[in-house]
Coordinates of C-alpha atoms in Angstrom, one line a residue:
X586 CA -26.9 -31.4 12.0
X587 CA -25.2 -30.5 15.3
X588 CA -21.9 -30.5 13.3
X589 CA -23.3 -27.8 10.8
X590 CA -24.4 -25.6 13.7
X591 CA -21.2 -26.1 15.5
X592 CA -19.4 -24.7 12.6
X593 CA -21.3 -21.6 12.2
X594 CA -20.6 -20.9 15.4
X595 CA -17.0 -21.6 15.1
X596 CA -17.2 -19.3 12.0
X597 CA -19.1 -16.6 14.4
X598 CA -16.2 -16.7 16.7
X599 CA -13.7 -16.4 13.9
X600 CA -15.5 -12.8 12.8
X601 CA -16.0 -11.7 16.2
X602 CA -12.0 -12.3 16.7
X603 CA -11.3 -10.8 13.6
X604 CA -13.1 -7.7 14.0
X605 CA -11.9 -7.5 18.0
X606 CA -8.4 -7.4 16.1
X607 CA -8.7 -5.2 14.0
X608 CA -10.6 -3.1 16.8
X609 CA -7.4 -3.1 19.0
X610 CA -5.0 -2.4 16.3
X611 CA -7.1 0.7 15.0
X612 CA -7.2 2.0 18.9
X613 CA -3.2 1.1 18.6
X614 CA -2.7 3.4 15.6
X615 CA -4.9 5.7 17.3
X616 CA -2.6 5.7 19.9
X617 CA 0.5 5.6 17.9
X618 CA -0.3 8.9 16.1
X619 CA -1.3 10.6 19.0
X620 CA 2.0 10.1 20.3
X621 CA 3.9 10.6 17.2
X622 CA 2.0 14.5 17.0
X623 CA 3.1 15.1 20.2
X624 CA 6.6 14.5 19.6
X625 CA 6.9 16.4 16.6
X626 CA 7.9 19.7 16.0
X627 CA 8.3 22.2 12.7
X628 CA 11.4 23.6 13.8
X629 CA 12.6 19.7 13.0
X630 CA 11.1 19.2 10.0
X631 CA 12.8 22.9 8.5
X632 CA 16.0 21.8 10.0
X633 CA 15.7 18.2 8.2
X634 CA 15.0 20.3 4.8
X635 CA 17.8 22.4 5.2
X636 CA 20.2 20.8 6.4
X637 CA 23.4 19.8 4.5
X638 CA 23.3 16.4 6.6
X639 CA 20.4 15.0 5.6
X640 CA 20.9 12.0 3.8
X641 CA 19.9 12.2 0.1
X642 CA 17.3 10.4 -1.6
X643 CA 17.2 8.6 -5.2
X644 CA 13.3 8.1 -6.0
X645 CA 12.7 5.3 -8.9
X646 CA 9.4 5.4 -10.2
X647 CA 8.4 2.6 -12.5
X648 CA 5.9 2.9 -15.3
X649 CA 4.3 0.7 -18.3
X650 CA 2.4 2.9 -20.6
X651 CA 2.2 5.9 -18.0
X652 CA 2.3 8.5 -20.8
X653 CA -1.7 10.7 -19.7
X654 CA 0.1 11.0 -15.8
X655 CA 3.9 10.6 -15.8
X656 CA 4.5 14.1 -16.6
X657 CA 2.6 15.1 -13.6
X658 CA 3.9 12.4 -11.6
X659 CA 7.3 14.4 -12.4
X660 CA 6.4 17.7 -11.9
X661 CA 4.8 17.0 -8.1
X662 CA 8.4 14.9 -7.2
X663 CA 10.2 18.4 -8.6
X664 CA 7.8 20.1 -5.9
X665 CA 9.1 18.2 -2.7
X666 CA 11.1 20.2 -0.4
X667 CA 14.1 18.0 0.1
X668 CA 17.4 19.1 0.5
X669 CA 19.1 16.5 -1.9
X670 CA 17.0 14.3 -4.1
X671 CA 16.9 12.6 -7.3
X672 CA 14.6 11.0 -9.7
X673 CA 15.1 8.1 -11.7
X674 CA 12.1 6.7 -14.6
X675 CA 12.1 3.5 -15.2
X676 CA 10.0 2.9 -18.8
X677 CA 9.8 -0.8 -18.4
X678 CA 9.1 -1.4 -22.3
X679 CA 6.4 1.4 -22.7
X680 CA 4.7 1.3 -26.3
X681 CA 2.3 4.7 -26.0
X682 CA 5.3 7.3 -26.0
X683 CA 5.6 7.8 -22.2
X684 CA 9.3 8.6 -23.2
X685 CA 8.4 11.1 -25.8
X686 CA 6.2 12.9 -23.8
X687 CA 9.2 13.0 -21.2
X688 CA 11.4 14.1 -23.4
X689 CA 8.8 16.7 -24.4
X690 CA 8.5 18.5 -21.3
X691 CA 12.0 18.0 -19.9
X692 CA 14.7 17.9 -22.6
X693 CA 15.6 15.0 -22.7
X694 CA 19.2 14.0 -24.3
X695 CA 20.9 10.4 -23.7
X696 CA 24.0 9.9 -22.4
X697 CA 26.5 7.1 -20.9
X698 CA 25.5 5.8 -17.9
X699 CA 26.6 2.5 -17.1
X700 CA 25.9 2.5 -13.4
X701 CA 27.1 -0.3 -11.1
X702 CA 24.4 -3.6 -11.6
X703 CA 24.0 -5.0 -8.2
X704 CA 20.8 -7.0 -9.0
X705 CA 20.0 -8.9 -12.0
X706 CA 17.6 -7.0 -14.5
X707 CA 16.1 -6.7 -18.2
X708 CA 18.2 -5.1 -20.7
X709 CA 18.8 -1.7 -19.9
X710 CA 18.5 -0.1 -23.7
X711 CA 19.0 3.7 -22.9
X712 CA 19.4 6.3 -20.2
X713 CA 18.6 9.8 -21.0
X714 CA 19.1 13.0 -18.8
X715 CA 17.0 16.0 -18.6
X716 CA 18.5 19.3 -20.1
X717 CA 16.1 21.3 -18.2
X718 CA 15.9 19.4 -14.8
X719 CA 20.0 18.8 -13.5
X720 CA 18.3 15.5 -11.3
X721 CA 16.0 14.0 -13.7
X722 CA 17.3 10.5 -15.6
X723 CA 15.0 8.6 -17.7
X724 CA 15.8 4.9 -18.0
X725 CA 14.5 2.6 -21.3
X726 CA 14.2 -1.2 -21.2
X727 CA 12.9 -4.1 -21.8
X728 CA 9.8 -5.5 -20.3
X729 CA 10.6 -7.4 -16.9
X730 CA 7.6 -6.4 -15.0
X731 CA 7.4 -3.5 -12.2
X732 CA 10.2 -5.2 -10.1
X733 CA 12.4 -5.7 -12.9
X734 CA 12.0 -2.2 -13.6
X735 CA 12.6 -1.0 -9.9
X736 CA 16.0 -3.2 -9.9
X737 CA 17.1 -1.6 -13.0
X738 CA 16.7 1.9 -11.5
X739 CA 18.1 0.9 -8.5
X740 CA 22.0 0.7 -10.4
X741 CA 21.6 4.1 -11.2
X742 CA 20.7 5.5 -8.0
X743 CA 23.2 7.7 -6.5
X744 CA 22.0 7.7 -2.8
X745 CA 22.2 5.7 0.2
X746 CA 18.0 5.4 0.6
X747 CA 15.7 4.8 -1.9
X748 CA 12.6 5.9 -2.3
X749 CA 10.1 3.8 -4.9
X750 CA 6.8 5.3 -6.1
X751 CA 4.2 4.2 -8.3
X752 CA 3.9 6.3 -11.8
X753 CA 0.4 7.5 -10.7
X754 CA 1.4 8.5 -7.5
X755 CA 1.4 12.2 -5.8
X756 CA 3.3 13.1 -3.0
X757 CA 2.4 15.9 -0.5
X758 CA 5.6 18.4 -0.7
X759 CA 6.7 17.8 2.8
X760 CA 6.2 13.8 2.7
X761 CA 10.4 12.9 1.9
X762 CA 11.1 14.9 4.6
X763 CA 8.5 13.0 7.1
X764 CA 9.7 9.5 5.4
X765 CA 13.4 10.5 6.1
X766 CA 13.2 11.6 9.9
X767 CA 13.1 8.0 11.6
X768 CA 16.2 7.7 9.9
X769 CA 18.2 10.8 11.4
X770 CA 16.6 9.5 14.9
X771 CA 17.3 6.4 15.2
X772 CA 20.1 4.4 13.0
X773 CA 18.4 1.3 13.5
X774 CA 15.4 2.2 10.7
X775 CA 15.2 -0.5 7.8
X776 CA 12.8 1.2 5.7
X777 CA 9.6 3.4 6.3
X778 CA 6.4 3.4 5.1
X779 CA 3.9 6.2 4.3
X780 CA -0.1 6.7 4.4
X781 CA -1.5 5.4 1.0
X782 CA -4.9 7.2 -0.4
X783 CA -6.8 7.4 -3.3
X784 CA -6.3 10.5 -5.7
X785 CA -9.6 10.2 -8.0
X786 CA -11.1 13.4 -6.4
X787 CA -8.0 15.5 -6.4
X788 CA -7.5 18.3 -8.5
X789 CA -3.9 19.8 -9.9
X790 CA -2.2 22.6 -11.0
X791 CA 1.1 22.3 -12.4
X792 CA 1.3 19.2 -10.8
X793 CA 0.8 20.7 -7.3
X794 CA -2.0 19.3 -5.2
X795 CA -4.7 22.4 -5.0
X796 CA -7.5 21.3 -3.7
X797 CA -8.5 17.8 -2.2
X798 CA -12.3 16.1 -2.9
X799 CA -13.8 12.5 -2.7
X800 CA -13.8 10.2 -5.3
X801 CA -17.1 10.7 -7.5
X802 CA -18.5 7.1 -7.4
X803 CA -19.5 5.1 -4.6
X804 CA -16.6 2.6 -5.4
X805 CA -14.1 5.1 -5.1
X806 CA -15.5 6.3 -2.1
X807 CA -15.3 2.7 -0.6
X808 CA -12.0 2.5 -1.4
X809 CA -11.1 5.8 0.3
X810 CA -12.7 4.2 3.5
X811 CA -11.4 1.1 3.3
X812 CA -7.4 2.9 2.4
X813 CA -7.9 4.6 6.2
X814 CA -9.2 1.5 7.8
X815 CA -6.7 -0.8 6.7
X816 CA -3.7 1.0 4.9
X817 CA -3.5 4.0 7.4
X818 CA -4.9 2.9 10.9
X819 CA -4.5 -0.6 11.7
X820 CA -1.1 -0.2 9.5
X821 CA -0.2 1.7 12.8
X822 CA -1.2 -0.5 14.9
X823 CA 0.7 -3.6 13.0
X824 CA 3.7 -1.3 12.9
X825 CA 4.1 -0.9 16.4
X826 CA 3.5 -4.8 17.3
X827 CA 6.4 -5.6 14.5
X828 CA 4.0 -7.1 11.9
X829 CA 3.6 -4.8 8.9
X830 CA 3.8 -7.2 6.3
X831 CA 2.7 -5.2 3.9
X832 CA 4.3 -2.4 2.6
X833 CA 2.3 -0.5 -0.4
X834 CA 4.7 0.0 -3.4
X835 CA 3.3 3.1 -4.1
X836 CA 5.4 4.6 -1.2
X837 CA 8.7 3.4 0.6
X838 CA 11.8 4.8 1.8
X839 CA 14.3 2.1 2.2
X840 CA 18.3 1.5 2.7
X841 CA 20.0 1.4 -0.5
X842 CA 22.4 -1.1 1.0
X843 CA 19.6 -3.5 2.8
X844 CA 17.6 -3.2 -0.4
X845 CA 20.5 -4.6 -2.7
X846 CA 21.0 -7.4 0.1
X847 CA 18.0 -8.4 0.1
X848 CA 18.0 -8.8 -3.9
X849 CA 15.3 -6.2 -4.8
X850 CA 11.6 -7.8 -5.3
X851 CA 11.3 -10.8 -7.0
X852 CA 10.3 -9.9 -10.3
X853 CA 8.0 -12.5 -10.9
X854 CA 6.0 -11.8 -7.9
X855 CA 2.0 -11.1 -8.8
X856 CA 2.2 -8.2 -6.1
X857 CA 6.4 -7.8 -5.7
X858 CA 5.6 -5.1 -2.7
X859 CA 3.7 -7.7 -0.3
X860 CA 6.5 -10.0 -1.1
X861 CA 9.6 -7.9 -0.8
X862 CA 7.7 -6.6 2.8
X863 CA 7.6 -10.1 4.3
X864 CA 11.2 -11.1 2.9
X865 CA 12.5 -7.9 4.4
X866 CA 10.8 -8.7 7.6
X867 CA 12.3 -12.1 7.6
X868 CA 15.7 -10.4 7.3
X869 CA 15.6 -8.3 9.4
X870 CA 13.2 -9.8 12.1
X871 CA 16.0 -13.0 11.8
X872 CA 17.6 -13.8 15.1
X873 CA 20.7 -15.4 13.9
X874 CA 21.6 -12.2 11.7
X875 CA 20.7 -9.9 14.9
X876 CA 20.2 -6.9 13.4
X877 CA 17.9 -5.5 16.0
X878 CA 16.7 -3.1 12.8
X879 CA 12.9 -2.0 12.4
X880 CA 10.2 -0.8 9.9
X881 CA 8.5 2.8 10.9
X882 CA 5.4 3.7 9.8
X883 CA 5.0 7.6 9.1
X884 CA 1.5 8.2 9.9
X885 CA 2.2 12.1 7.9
X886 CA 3.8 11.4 5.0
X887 CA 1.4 11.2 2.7
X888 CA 1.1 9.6 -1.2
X889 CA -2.3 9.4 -3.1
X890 CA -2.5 6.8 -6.0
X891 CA -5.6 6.1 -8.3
X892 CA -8.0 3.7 -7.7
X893 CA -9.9 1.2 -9.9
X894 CA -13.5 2.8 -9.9
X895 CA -14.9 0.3 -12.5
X896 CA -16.4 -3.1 -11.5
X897 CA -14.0 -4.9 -14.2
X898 CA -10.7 -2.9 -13.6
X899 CA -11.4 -3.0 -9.6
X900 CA -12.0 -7.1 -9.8
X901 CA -9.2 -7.5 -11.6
X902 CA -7.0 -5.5 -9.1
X903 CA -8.6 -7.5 -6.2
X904 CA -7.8 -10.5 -8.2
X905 CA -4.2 -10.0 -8.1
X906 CA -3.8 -8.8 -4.4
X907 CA -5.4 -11.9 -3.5
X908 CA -3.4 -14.4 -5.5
X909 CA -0.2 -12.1 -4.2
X910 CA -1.2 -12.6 -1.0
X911 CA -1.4 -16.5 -1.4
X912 CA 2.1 -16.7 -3.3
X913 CA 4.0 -14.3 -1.1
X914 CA 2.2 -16.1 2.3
X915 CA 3.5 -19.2 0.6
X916 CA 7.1 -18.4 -0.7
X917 CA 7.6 -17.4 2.6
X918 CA 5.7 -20.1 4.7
X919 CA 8.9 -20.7 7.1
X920 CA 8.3 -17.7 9.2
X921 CA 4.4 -18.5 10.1
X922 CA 4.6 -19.4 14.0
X923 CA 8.3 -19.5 13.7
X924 CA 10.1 -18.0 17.0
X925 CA 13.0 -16.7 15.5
X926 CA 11.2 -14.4 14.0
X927 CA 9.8 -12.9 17.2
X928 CA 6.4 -11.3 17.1
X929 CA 6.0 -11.1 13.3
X930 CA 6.5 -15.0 13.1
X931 CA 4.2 -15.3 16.1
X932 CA 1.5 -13.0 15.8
X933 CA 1.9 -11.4 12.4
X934 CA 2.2 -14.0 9.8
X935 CA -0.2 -15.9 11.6
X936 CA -3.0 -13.0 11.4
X937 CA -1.5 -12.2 7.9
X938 CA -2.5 -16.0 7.1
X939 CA -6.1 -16.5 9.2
X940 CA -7.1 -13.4 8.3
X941 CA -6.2 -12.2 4.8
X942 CA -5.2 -14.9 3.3
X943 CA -8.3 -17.9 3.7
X944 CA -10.9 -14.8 5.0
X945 CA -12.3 -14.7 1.6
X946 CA -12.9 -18.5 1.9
X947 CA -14.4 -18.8 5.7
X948 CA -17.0 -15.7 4.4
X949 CA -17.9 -18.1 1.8
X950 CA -18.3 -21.1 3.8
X951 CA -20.1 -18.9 6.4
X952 CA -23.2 -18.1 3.3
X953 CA -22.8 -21.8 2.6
X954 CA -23.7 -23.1 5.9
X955 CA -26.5 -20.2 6.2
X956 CA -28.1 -21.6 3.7
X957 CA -27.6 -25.2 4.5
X958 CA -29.1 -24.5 8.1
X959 CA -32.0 -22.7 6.7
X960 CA -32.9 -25.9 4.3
X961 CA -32.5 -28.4 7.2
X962 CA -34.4 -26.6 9.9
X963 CA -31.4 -26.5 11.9
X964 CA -31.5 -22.5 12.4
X965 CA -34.9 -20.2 11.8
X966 CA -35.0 -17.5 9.3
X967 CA -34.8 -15.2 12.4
X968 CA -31.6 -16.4 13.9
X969 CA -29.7 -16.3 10.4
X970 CA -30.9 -12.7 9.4
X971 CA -29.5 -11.8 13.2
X972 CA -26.4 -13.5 12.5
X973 CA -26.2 -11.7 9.1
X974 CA -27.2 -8.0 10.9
X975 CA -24.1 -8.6 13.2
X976 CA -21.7 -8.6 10.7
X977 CA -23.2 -5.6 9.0
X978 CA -23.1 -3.8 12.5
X979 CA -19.2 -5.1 13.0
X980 CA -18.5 -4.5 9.6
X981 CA -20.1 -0.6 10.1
X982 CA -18.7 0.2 13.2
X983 CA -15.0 -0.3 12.0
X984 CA -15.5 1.8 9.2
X985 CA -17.0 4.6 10.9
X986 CA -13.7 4.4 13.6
X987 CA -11.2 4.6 10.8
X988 CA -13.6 7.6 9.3
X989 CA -14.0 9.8 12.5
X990 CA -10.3 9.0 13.3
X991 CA -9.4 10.3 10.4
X992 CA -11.2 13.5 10.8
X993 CA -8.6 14.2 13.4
X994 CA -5.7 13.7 10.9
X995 CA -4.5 15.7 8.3
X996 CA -6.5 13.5 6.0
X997 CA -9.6 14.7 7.6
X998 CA -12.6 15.6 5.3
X999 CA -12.8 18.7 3.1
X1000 CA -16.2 19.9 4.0
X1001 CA -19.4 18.4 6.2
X1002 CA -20.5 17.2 2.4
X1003 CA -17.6 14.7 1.6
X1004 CA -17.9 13.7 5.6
X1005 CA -21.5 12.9 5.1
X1006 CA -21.1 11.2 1.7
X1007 CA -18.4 8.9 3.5
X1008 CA -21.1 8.0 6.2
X1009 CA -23.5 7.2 3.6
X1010 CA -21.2 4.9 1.8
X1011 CA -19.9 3.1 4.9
X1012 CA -23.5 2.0 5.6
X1013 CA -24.3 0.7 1.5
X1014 CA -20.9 -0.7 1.5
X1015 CA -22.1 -4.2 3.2
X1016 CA -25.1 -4.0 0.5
X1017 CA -23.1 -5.5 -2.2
X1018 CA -19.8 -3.9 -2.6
X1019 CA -18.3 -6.1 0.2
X1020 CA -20.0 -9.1 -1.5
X1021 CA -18.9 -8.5 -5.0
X1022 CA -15.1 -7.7 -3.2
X1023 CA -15.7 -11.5 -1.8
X1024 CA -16.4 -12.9 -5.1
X1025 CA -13.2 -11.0 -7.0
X1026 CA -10.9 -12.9 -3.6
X1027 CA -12.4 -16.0 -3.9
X1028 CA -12.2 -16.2 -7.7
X1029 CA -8.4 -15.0 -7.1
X1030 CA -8.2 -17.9 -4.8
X1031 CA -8.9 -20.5 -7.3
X1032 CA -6.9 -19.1 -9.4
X1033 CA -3.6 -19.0 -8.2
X1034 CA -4.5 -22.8 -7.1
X1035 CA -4.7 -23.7 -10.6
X1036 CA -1.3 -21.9 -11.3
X1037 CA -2.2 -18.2 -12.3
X1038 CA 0.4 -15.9 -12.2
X1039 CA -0.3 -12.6 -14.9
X1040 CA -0.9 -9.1 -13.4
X1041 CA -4.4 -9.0 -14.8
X1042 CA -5.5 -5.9 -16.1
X1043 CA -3.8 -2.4 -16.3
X1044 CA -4.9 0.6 -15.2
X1045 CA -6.3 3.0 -17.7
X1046 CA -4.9 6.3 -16.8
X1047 CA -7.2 9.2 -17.4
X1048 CA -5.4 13.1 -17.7
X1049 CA -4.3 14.1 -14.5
X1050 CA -6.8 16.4 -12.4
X1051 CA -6.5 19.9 -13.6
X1052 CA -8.1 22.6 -12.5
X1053 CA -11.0 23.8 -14.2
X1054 CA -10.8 27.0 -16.3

């Protein structure tokens, strides 16, 4: 009995540590972006979008049967103000016309292409240029999976740095430019990463973002929380202490030349972006290659992607992450408390390990051993509904940080009525969303032991947002 109690304590200690965590990196990102908007000036940015120097971009964005959003995807990319850019479609085996509908809108008419094949890919069966658009190319293959596709696109790009995107996404107009400035400051930038949100409550027009809104259900609203929590704030925060394992593949501006070293992502990766982020850390973070280089995290550049807002599509999305997570921790096991990889061997993999990878698993136990304790006598009813009220409380307060930081941010709320639904949501979210988000990890868990490796569900795309009549 003394062992049980002794092990919900240990358990206690472990969420008290990982909330303190994430508490510190939140203040860090806090920090961070402070800083980072007082260094910053307009004059820069114009001068970075008009100047003949700045180093051109090829964006690759990969799709699957993309054909309801791909135009707009498109038409917001044509939108960015960037003084050299190009865009490269990846149809990775599509079957619902997403290259009919391209060629559509944007006159499309093949041509020869041959491109130089750095990295390994699926058949390439056509490329296709826009007659309407002089920096549009639409690329048809195979199916290899999203990573397959990215490497395919990548031996057509033009351009030293590379910018990947996920078919859904939407980019603010200005975003290249804030993705591209840590590279005209300081040569030693490896890649950069952007702010990741959800784009269920936006509304388009000609795919231009016009006005901006919450998600209409309470799991889209979660997710919105839970992006600025742990995508935008504490994203800072493991920027700055070199541990930003995790990239998002919706958005990324990388080297051309450190991407084709590195191999692209694996293509048989469950989630290729968490994998490729801690491969290109371990390259980069390496001591024997002393490359001295660094990941940037752009807390302005912004890209909104759609969210799962139904129970079955969002478990089977939190399925995947969590088996991703497993494989990629594993794949790349060598760097956990290695020194030679500095910080991110020391601190971040660990972290990345303890508390992503097995949290789903302690939570479990933690209910396990409630319950357990309650049937031997060894704690009262009173004592386990306290323990269970202070992770609510930690759970709450976190959330309400990364929500009132945020109102300081661009990303800040529309109106006082998205604000307050966000605050409503933030307190229900402990009520069973977080539980059933539990269940979906631990279910992940046990399958990636038994050797599952599929990508689960697909999205299904809806029209993109127009505006109403």
């Amino acid at each position: 009995m003394n062992t049980i109690r002794i092990l919900i304590w240990l358990i206690l200690a472990y969420y008290l540590l990982l909330h303190l965590i994430y508490l510190v990196l939140l203040m860090i990102g806090s920090l961070q972006a402070r800083r980072y908007r007082k260094g910053i000036s307009f004059t820069e940015f114009r001068r970075i979008g008009e100047s003949r120097l700045t180093m051109p971009v090829s964006l690759i964005v990969p799709c699957f049967n993309e054909a309801p959003v791909i135009c707009s995807t498109v038409r917001n990319l044509l939108r960015l103000r960037y003084p050299q850019y190009e865009i490269i479609v990846v149809s990775d085996g599509s079957t619902d016309g997403t290259v009919g509908v391209l060629r559509e809108s944007f006159g499309l008419r093949r041509i020869e292409r041959p491109g130089r094949r750095t990295i390994p890919s699926a058949e390439i069966l056509a490329v296709h240029e826009s007659e309407k658009v002089p920096n549009l190319v639409v690329v048809e293959k195979t199916n290899g999976r999203r990573a397959d596709a990215i490497n395919a696109g990548v031996a057509l790009a033009r351009y030293p740095l590379l910018c990947v995107i996920d078919a859904d996404c939407l980019l603010e107009p200005d975003a290249l430019i804030r993705l591209a400035r840590p590279f005209l400051r300081d040569t030693r930038t490896a890649a950069v990463a952007g702010v990741v949100r959800p784009s269920n409550g936006l509304l388009l027009e000609n795919g231009e973002i016009a006005e901006r809104h919450l998600p209409r259900t309470i799991l889209g609203i979660n997710q919105e929380i839970e992006y600025a929590r742990s995508f935008q704030w504490a994203r800072i925060g493991l920027s700055r202490l070199r541990s930003m394992l995790c990239i998002s593949g919706a958005l990324i501006l990388i080297r051309k030349s450190l991407f084709v070293e590195l191999g692209g992502p694996w293509p048989d990766a469950v989630t290729d972006d968490i994998e490729f982020t801690m491969r290109l850390n371990r390259k980069i973070h390496d001591r024997r290659d002393r490359r001295n280089e660094r990941l940037v995290f752009a807390p302005d550049a912004v890209c909104y992607t759609e969210v799962p807002e139904t129970a079955r599509l969002y478990a089977s999305q939190r399925n995947r992450w969590q088996r991703g997570t497993l494989q990629a921790l594993w794949r790349n096991r060598a760097m956990i408390l290695n020194p030679r990889y500095g910080i991110t061997g020391l601190f971040g993999m660990p972290f990345f390990l303890v508390f992503e990878g097995v949290a789903a698993i302690v939570e479990l136990s933690a209910w396990i051993l409630m319950v357990v304790a309650l049937i031997l006598g060894i704690a009262t009813g009173a004592e386990i509904l306290w323990m269970i009220f202070l992770a609510y409380i930690l759970g709450v307060f976190l959330s309400l940080c990364a929500v009132l930081m945020t109102e300081t941010s661009i990303l800040r709320s529309s109106g006082w009525g998205d604000f307050w639904r966000m605050i409503a949501a933030l307190l229900i979210d402990n009520l069973g969303i977080h539980q059933f988000h539990l269940l979906c990890r631990i279910v992940g868990t046990v399958e990636y032991l038994f050797g599952r490796r599929d990508l689960g569900l697909s999205m299904r795309r809806k029209e993109s947002h127009p505006l109403p009549a």
